[in-house]
Coordinates of C-alpha atoms and ligand atoms in Angstrom, one line a residue:
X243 CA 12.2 26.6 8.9
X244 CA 10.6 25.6 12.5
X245 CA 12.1 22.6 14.2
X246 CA 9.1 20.2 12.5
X247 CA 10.7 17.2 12.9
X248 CA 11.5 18.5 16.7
X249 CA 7.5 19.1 17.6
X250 CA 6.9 15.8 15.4
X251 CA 9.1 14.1 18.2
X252 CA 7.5 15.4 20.5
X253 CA 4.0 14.4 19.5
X254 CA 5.4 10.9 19.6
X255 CA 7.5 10.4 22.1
X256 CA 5.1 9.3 24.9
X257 CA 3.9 6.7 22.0
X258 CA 4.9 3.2 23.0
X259 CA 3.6 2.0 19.9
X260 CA 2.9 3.8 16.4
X261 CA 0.5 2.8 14.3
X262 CA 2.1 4.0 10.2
X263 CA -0.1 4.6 7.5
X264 CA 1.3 4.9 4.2
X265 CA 0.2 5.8 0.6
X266 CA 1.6 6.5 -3.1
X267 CA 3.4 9.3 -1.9
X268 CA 5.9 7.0 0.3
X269 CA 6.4 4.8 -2.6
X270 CA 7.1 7.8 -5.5
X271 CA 10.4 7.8 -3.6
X272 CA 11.0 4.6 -4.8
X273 CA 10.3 5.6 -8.5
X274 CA 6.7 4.0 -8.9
X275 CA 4.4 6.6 -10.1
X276 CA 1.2 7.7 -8.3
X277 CA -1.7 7.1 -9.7
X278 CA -3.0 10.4 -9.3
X279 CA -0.4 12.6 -9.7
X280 CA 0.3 14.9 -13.1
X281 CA 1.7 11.7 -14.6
X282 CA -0.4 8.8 -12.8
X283 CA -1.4 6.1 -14.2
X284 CA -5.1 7.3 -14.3
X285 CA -3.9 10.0 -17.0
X286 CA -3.4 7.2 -18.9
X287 CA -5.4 4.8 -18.6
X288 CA -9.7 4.7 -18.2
X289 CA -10.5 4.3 -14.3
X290 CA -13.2 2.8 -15.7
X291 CA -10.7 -0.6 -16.9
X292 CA -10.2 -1.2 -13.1
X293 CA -13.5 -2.1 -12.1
X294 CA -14.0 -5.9 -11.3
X295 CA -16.6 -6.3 -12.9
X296 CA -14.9 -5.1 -16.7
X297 CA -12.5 -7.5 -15.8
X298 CA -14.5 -10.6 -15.1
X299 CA -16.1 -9.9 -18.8
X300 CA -13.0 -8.3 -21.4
X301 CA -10.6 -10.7 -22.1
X302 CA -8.3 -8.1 -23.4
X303 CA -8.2 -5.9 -20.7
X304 CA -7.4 -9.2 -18.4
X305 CA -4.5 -9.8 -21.7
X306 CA -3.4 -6.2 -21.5
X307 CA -3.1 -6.6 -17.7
X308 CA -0.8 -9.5 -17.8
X309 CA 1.3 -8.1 -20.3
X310 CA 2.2 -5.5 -18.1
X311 CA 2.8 -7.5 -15.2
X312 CA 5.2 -9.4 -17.8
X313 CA 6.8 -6.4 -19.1
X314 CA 7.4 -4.9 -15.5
X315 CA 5.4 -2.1 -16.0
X316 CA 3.0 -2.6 -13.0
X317 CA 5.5 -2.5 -10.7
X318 CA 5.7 -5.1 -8.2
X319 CA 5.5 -8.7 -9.7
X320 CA 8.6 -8.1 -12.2
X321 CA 9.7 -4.6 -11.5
X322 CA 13.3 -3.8 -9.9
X323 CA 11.6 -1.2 -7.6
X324 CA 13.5 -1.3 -4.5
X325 CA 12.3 -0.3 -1.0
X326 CA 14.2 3.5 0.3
X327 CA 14.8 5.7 3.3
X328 CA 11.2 5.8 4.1
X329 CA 10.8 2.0 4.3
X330 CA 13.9 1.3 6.3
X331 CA 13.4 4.1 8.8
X332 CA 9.9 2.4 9.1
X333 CA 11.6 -0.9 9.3
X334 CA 13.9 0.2 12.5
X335 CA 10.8 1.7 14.9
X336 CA 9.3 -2.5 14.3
X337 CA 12.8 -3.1 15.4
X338 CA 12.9 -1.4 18.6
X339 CA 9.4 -3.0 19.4
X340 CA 7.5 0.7 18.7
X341 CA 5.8 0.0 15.7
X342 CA 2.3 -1.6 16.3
X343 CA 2.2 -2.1 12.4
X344 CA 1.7 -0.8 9.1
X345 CA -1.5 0.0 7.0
X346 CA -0.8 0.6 3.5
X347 CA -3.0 1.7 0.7
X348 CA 0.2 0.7 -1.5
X349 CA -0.4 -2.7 -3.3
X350 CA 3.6 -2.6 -4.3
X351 CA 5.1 -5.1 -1.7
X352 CA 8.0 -2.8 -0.7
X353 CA 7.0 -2.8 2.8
X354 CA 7.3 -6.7 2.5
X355 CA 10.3 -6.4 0.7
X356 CA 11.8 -4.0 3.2
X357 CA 11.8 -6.6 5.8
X358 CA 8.5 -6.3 7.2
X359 CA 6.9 -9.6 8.7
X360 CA 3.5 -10.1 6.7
X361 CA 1.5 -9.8 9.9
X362 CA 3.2 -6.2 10.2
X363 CA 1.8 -5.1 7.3
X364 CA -2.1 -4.8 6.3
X365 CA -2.1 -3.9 3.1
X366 CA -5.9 -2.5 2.6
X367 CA -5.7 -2.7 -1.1
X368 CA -4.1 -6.2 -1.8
X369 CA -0.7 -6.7 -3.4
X370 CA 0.6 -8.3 -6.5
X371 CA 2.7 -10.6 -4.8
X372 CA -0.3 -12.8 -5.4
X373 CA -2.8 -14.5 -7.6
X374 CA -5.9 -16.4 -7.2
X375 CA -8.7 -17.4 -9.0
X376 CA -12.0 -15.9 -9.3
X377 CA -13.9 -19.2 -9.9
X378 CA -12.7 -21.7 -6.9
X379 CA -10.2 -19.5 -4.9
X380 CA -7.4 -21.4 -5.4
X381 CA -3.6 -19.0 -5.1
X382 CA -0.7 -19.1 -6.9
X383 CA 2.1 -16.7 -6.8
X384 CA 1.7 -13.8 -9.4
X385 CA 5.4 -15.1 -10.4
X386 CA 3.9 -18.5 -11.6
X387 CA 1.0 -17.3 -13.3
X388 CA 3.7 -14.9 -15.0
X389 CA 5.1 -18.1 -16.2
X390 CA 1.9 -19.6 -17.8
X391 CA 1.7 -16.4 -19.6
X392 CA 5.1 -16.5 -21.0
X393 CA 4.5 -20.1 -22.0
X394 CA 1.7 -18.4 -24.2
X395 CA -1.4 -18.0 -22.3
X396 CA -2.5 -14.9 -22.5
X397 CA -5.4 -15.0 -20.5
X398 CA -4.3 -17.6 -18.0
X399 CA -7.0 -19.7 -16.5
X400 CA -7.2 -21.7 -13.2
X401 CA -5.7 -25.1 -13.7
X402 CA -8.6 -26.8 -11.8
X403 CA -11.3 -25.4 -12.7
X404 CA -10.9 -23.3 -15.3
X405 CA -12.0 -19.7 -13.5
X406 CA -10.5 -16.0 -14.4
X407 CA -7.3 -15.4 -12.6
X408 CA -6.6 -12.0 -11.0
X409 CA -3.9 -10.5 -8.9
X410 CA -4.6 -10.2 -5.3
X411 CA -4.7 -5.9 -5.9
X412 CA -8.3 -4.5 -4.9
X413 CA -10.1 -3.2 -7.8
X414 CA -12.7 -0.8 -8.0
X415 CA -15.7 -2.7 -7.1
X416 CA -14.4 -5.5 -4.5
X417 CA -14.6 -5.5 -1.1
X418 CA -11.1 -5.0 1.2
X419 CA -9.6 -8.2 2.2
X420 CA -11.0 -9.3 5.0
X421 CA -7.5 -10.6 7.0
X422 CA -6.3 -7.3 6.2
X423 CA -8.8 -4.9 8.0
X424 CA -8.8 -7.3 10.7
X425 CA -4.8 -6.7 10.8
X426 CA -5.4 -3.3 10.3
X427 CA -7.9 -2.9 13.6
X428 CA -5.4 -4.7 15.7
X429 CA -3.0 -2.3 14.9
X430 CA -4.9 0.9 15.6
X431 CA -6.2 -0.9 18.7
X432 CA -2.8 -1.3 20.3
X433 CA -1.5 2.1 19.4
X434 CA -0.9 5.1 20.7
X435 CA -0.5 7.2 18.0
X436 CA -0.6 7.5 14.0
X437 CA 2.2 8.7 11.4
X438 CA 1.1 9.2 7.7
X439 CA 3.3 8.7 5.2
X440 CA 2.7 10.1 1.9
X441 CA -1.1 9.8 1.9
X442 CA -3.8 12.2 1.1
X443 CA -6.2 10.3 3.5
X444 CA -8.6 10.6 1.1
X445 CA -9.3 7.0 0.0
X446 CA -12.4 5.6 2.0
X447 CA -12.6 3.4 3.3
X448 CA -9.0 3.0 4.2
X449 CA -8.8 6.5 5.6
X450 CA -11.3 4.9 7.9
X451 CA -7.8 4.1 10.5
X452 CA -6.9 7.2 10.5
X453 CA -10.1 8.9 11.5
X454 CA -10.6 6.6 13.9
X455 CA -7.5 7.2 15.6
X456 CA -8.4 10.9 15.9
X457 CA -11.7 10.2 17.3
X458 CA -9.9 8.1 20.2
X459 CA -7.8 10.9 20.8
X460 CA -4.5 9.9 19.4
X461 CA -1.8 12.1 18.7
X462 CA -1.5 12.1 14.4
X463 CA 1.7 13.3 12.7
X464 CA 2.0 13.9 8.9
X465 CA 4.4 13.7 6.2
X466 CA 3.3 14.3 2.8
X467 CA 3.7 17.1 0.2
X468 CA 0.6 18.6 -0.4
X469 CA -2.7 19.4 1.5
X470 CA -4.4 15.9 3.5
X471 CA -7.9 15.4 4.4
X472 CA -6.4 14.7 7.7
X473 CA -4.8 18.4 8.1
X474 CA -6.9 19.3 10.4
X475 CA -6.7 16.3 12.7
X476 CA -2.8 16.5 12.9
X477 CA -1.2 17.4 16.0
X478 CA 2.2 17.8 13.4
X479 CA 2.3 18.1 9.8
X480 CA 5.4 18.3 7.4
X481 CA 5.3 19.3 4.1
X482 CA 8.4 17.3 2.8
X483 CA 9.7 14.4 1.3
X484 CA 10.0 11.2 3.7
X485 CA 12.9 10.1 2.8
X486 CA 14.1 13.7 3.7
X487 CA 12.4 13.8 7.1
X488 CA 11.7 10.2 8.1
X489 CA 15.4 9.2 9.1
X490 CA 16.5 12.0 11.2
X491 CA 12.5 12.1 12.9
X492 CA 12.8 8.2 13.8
X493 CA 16.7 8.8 14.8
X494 CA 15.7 11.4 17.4
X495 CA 12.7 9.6 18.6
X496 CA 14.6 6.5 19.0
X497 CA 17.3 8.4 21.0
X498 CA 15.2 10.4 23.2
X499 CA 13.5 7.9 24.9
Ligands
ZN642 ZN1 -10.4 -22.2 -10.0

């Protein structure tokens, strides 16, 4: 095979800060499945139960929802999912100052739990860290509203007014969070060049960043198995796993300059 991960360098070596985008293909690697994928969630479950709107109005989707969380099958709130290579290599450009942050489709916290400061991190599509209520806006961590459902309330409502509660994730239907697409157009502003991490850069209007970056000229490099909508765009791309790529790419980057 060609020396990808040598032209990769190259692409971003002059890049004094590196804006990353990553998606579900990053966070496979840590044993969450894709939602897309041959065994994604959306294979079995109705794309139709994650619209905000079903939620506001079926109490037993909202139940089946927080069962899950309880049960640690939606990874994140109770799951033992743990961050890998990919994360950490991610983790040690932001130490050596050359990371102008991440934008993340994923809504699994590893990035947080990696070691990432929150304002690092825009994470386009919410998280499950957190949980707020639909009536008044009042948050909670998802782990306390976790609680109130283990004390027996299925369908937990807001202690002070009595709204729906929801987990901070996006659902189809909402708008992004505001604080994170501010986050994320800081972070494309002040860099020099994009890496995409296990994304198919197909998700608008997060895919938005990356675009963007091509427009302005910015060297993009990819990682991710399978055909992007950003191909095209890509001064580099590598069909492989991250964790199989990521480490060596950011050790020679880091070494080189
Ligand atoms: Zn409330």
């Amino acid at each position: 095979m060609p020396d990808e991960i040598a032209e990769a360098v190259d692409a971003l070596a002059e890049a004094e800060q590196i804006l990353v985008f990553t998606g579900a293909g990053l966070s496979t690697e840590s044993g969450i499945p894709d939602f897309r994928g041959p065994d994604g969630l959306w294979t079995k479950v109705d794309p139709e139960d994650f619209t905000i709107d079903r939620y506001r109005h079926n109490r037993d989707l909202r139940v089946r929802g927080w069962r899950m969380h309880l049960d640690g099958e939606l990874w994140g709130a109770r799951s033992t999912v743990q961050p890998n290579l990919g994360h950490q290599a991610i983790v040690r450009l932001a130490e050596v100052g050359r990371l102008a942050g991440v934008v993340t489709q994923n809504v699994d916290g590893l990035h947080h739990q990696s070691g990432l400061d929150d304002d690092m991190v825009a994470e386009l599509h919410g998280n499950v860290r957190g949980s707020h209520c639909l009536g008044c806006g009042e948050r909670w961590s998802t782990e306390t509203v976790l609680e109130w459902v283990e004390k027996g309330e299925e369908d937990p409502r807001c202690p002070e007014c009595g709204g729906i509660v929801k987990t901070d994730t996006v659902m189809f239907g909402e708008m992004l969070p505001e604080e994170e697409v501010r986050k994320a157009g800081i972070f494309l502003a002040i860099s020099d060049a994009v890496l995409v991490l296990g994304s198919t850069v197909a998700v608008w209007p997060a895919s938005d960043v990356v675009i963007r970056a091509a427009h302005q000229s910015k060297p993009i490099v990819i990682i991710n198995r399978g055909e992007t909508e950003a191909d095209d765009l890509a001064a580099v791309k590598i069909e492989a796993g991250i964790g199989e790529v990521l480490p060596s790419l950011v050790d020679r980057l880091l070494t080189r300059n």
